[in-house]
Coordinates of C-alpha atoms in Angstrom, one line a residue:
D1 CA 126.3 129.1 120.9
Y2 CA 123.3 127.0 122.7
T3 CA 120.4 126.9 121.0
S4 CA 117.9 128.3 122.0
Y5 CA 114.0 127.7 121.8
D6 CA 110.7 130.2 121.5
F7 CA 108.2 127.2 123.2
K8 CA 107.2 124.0 123.5
F9 CA 104.6 122.2 121.7
G10 CA 104.2 118.3 122.4
E11 CA 106.8 116.7 123.2
L12 CA 109.3 119.1 120.9
Y13 CA 110.6 122.0 121.4
Y14 CA 110.9 124.9 118.8
R15 CA 112.6 127.9 117.7
I16 CA 110.7 131.2 115.5
T17 CA 112.1 132.0 112.2
E18 CA 109.5 133.9 110.3
D19 CA 106.9 136.1 112.1
H20 CA 105.7 138.5 110.0
W21 CA 101.7 138.3 108.6
A22 CA 103.3 139.0 105.3
Y23 CA 106.3 136.6 105.3
G24 CA 104.6 133.5 107.1
Y25 CA 105.0 132.3 109.8
E26 CA 107.8 129.0 110.4
V27 CA 109.3 126.9 113.0
R28 CA 112.7 125.0 113.7
V29 CA 112.7 122.0 115.4
V30 CA 115.7 122.3 118.1
D31 CA 117.3 120.7 120.8
P32 CA 117.7 123.9 123.7
G33 CA 120.8 121.3 125.1
I34 CA 122.8 121.4 122.4
Y35 CA 126.2 123.8 122.0
Y36 CA 127.4 124.6 118.1
T37 CA 130.0 126.9 116.6
Q38 CA 130.5 126.9 112.5
Y39 CA 132.5 123.4 113.0
S40 CA 131.4 121.6 115.2
V41 CA 127.9 119.9 117.1
N42 CA 127.7 118.9 120.6
D43 CA 125.4 118.1 122.9
Y44 CA 124.8 118.9 126.6
G45 CA 121.3 118.0 126.6
D46 CA 119.0 114.7 127.8
Y47 CA 115.9 117.0 126.5
Y48 CA 114.8 114.3 123.6
D49 CA 116.7 110.9 124.6
D50 CA 113.5 109.0 125.9
L51 CA 112.0 109.1 122.6
T52 CA 112.1 106.2 120.9
T53 CA 109.5 107.6 118.1
L54 CA 109.0 110.9 116.1
D55 CA 106.3 112.1 114.0
I56 CA 107.6 116.1 113.0
P57 CA 103.9 117.6 111.9
E58 CA 103.2 119.8 109.6
S59 CA 102.1 123.0 112.0
V60 CA 102.0 123.9 115.4
Q61 CA 100.2 126.0 116.6
F62 CA 102.1 129.3 118.9
N63 CA 99.8 132.2 120.6
G64 CA 97.2 132.3 118.7
N65 CA 99.3 131.7 115.0
T66 CA 99.7 128.5 113.1
Y67 CA 103.5 128.0 112.5
E68 CA 105.1 126.0 109.7
V69 CA 107.3 123.3 110.6
T70 CA 110.4 124.2 108.1
S71 CA 113.4 122.8 109.3
I72 CA 115.4 120.8 112.0
G73 CA 118.4 122.1 114.1
P74 CA 121.5 121.5 114.1
G75 CA 122.1 118.0 116.2
A76 CA 118.6 118.4 117.4
F77 CA 118.0 114.6 117.9
M78 CA 122.0 113.7 117.6
G79 CA 122.8 110.7 120.0
C80 CA 118.9 109.8 120.8
K81 CA 119.9 106.4 121.8
N82 CA 116.0 105.2 121.7
L83 CA 114.8 106.3 118.5
E84 CA 114.1 104.4 115.9
T85 CA 111.4 105.2 113.9
I86 CA 111.0 108.6 112.3
K87 CA 108.4 110.6 109.8
L88 CA 108.6 113.5 108.7
P89 CA 106.2 115.3 107.1
N90 CA 107.0 117.2 103.2
S91 CA 106.9 121.0 105.1
I92 CA 110.5 120.6 106.0
K93 CA 112.8 122.1 104.3
E94 CA 116.3 122.0 106.2
I95 CA 117.9 119.2 108.1
G96 CA 120.3 120.7 109.9
K97 CA 124.0 118.7 110.5
S98 CA 124.5 116.3 112.5
A99 CA 120.2 116.4 112.6
F100 CA 120.2 112.6 113.6
K101 CA 123.9 111.3 114.3
R102 CA 124.2 108.2 116.0
C103 CA 120.5 107.3 116.3
P104 CA 119.9 104.0 115.6
I105 CA 116.6 104.5 112.8
T106 CA 117.6 102.2 109.8
T107 CA 115.3 103.8 107.5
I108 CA 115.3 107.6 106.4
T109 CA 112.6 109.3 104.2
I110 CA 113.5 112.7 102.6
P111 CA 110.9 115.0 102.0
E112 CA 110.3 116.3 98.5
N113 CA 111.1 120.1 99.2
V114 CA 113.9 119.3 101.4
N115 CA 116.7 121.7 100.0
Y116 CA 119.2 121.5 102.3
I117 CA 121.0 118.7 104.9
G118 CA 123.5 120.2 106.2
Q119 CA 127.0 117.1 106.9
E120 CA 127.2 114.2 109.0
A121 CA 123.3 114.2 109.5
F122 CA 122.8 110.6 109.2
D123 CA 126.4 109.7 110.6
Y124 CA 126.6 106.6 112.3
T125 CA 122.6 105.6 112.4
K126 CA 121.5 102.2 111.2
I127 CA 119.9 103.1 107.4
T128 CA 120.2 100.6 105.4
S129 CA 116.4 101.9 103.6
V130 CA 116.9 105.0 101.9
I131 CA 113.5 106.8 100.5
W132 CA 115.0 110.2 98.1
N133 CA 111.9 112.6 97.2
A134 CA 113.9 115.6 97.5
K135 CA 113.2 117.3 94.0
S136 CA 116.8 119.1 94.2
C137 CA 119.4 118.9 97.0
P138 CA 123.1 118.4 97.4
V139 CA 124.7 115.7 98.9
Y140 CA 128.3 117.1 97.7
F141 CA 130.0 119.1 100.4
E142 CA 133.9 121.2 99.7
D143 CA 135.2 123.2 102.2
N144 CA 139.1 124.5 100.6
Y145 CA 141.0 121.2 100.8
S146 CA 138.6 118.6 102.0
Y147 CA 135.4 117.4 100.7
S148 CA 132.8 115.4 102.0
I149 CA 129.9 113.2 101.0
L150 CA 126.2 113.4 103.1
F151 CA 126.5 109.4 102.8
E152 CA 129.5 107.8 103.2
N153 CA 129.9 107.2 106.4
L154 CA 126.8 104.5 105.2
S155 CA 128.6 103.5 102.7
S156 CA 129.0 99.4 103.6
Q157 CA 125.7 100.0 104.7
I158 CA 122.9 101.1 102.5
T159 CA 121.0 98.0 100.5
S160 CA 119.0 99.7 98.7
F161 CA 117.7 103.2 97.1
T162 CA 114.7 104.4 95.7
F163 CA 113.9 107.9 93.7
G164 CA 110.2 109.1 93.9
E165 CA 108.4 110.2 91.1
T166 CA 108.5 114.6 92.5
V167 CA 112.8 114.0 91.8
D168 CA 113.9 115.9 89.3
S169 CA 117.3 115.4 89.3
I170 CA 119.2 112.1 91.2
P171 CA 121.9 114.3 92.6
D172 CA 125.4 114.3 92.0
Y173 CA 127.4 111.6 94.7
I174 CA 124.1 110.7 96.0
C175 CA 124.8 106.9 95.8
Y176 CA 128.9 107.0 95.1
N177 CA 130.7 104.2 96.7
M178 CA 128.1 102.8 97.6
K179 CA 129.0 98.8 97.8
A180 CA 126.9 96.8 100.2
L181 CA 124.2 98.9 97.3
E182 CA 121.8 95.7 95.9
S183 CA 118.9 97.6 94.5
V184 CA 118.1 100.4 92.7
V185 CA 114.5 102.4 91.4
I186 CA 113.7 105.3 90.0
L187 CA 110.7 106.0 89.6
D188 CA 109.5 107.6 86.0
G189 CA 110.5 111.8 87.1
A190 CA 114.0 112.9 87.5
T191 CA 115.1 113.4 83.9
H192 CA 119.3 113.4 84.6
I193 CA 121.2 111.8 86.6
G194 CA 124.6 113.7 88.2
T195 CA 127.7 112.9 88.3
Y196 CA 129.0 109.7 90.1
A197 CA 126.3 109.3 91.5
F198 CA 126.4 105.7 91.2
S199 CA 130.0 105.1 90.9
G200 CA 131.8 103.3 92.9
C201 CA 129.1 100.7 93.4
N202 CA 128.6 96.7 93.1
L203 CA 125.0 96.6 90.7
T204 CA 124.5 94.4 88.7
T205 CA 121.6 94.8 86.4
F206 CA 120.1 98.9 86.2
N207 CA 117.2 99.6 85.6
I208 CA 117.2 103.6 83.3
P209 CA 113.0 104.8 83.5
N210 CA 111.9 107.1 80.0
S211 CA 112.2 110.5 81.8
I212 CA 115.5 110.0 82.5
V213 CA 117.1 112.1 79.0
C214 CA 121.9 112.4 80.2
I215 CA 123.4 110.4 82.2
G216 CA 126.0 112.5 84.2
E217 CA 129.8 112.2 83.4
R218 CA 131.4 109.7 85.6
A219 CA 128.0 108.1 86.7
F220 CA 129.0 104.8 86.6
M221 CA 132.3 104.6 86.6
Y222 CA 134.1 102.3 88.6
C223 CA 131.0 99.7 88.6
Y224 CA 133.1 96.7 87.8
S225 CA 130.1 94.2 88.5
L226 CA 127.7 96.0 86.6
S227 CA 127.2 93.5 83.8
S228 CA 123.4 94.6 82.2
I229 CA 121.7 98.2 81.8
T230 CA 118.3 99.5 80.5
L231 CA 118.3 103.1 79.2
S232 CA 115.3 105.5 78.7
N233 CA 113.9 105.6 75.3
N234 CA 113.8 109.2 75.7
I235 CA 118.2 109.1 76.2
K236 CA 119.4 112.2 74.2
T237 CA 123.2 112.6 76.6
I238 CA 125.4 110.6 78.1
E239 CA 128.6 112.4 78.8
A240 CA 131.9 111.6 79.4
E241 CA 133.3 108.6 81.1
A242 CA 129.6 107.2 82.3
F243 CA 130.8 103.8 82.2
Y244 CA 134.2 103.4 82.5
I245 CA 135.8 100.9 83.2
C246 CA 132.5 99.0 83.5
S247 CA 134.5 95.8 83.0
A248 CA 131.1 93.2 83.2
L249 CA 129.3 95.5 81.0
S250 CA 129.8 94.0 78.0
F251 CA 127.3 95.9 75.2
I252 CA 124.6 98.8 75.6
N253 CA 122.2 99.2 73.4
L254 CA 121.6 102.5 72.8
P255 CA 118.3 104.4 71.6
N256 CA 117.8 106.1 68.4
T257 CA 117.6 109.3 70.6

């Protein structure tokens, strides 16, 4: 079906997703020209083609009500060839499939309340730097006999990844096989590094903050260039093959914990 909308506020179109005093007032940012199914997202409109910057508000007004902006629809800004800068509010909880696909953005900050990001949301962008503030949000998708990873298409161009203080857990596969990754910063806050989180990266050094208590299975597997790692003083669990075939890593100082 084509994406329907209920009203326009400023430059953006919105679809009401919740409209009841007892449950709240919420809207989704949409592109009326998007036609999508379970399997594909196609753009047949040019509603946002002139956008160069995007600053989504936390709330908008309609018919005397204040609506919180909580999601971005499938393909909402897909193919916006002039869109170079985006700012997402902390009210956002969901980013739809292909939402920013083929946009020339170079950086992205994921807000803390995001708990779902659809497949291909950032495919074929120019992103080189990611700031990840999401408390808990999966990036690994499995469908029957196939799988995909959120940033898989960008694994050869992302050079910097920062995890903010609001992050509860470093997601499984988040930086899987990112060969261009040069810098990873994990601020105190996260307690767990997920399965395969940094597997296959070309990092040479890695600092694990004191908030981390568990390193997941194969988290750093095949990090052939990793020669130095500083472990958290509070580490309690290092799961199976966490540093498997890290051939340059000759020494790890394990804390008493």
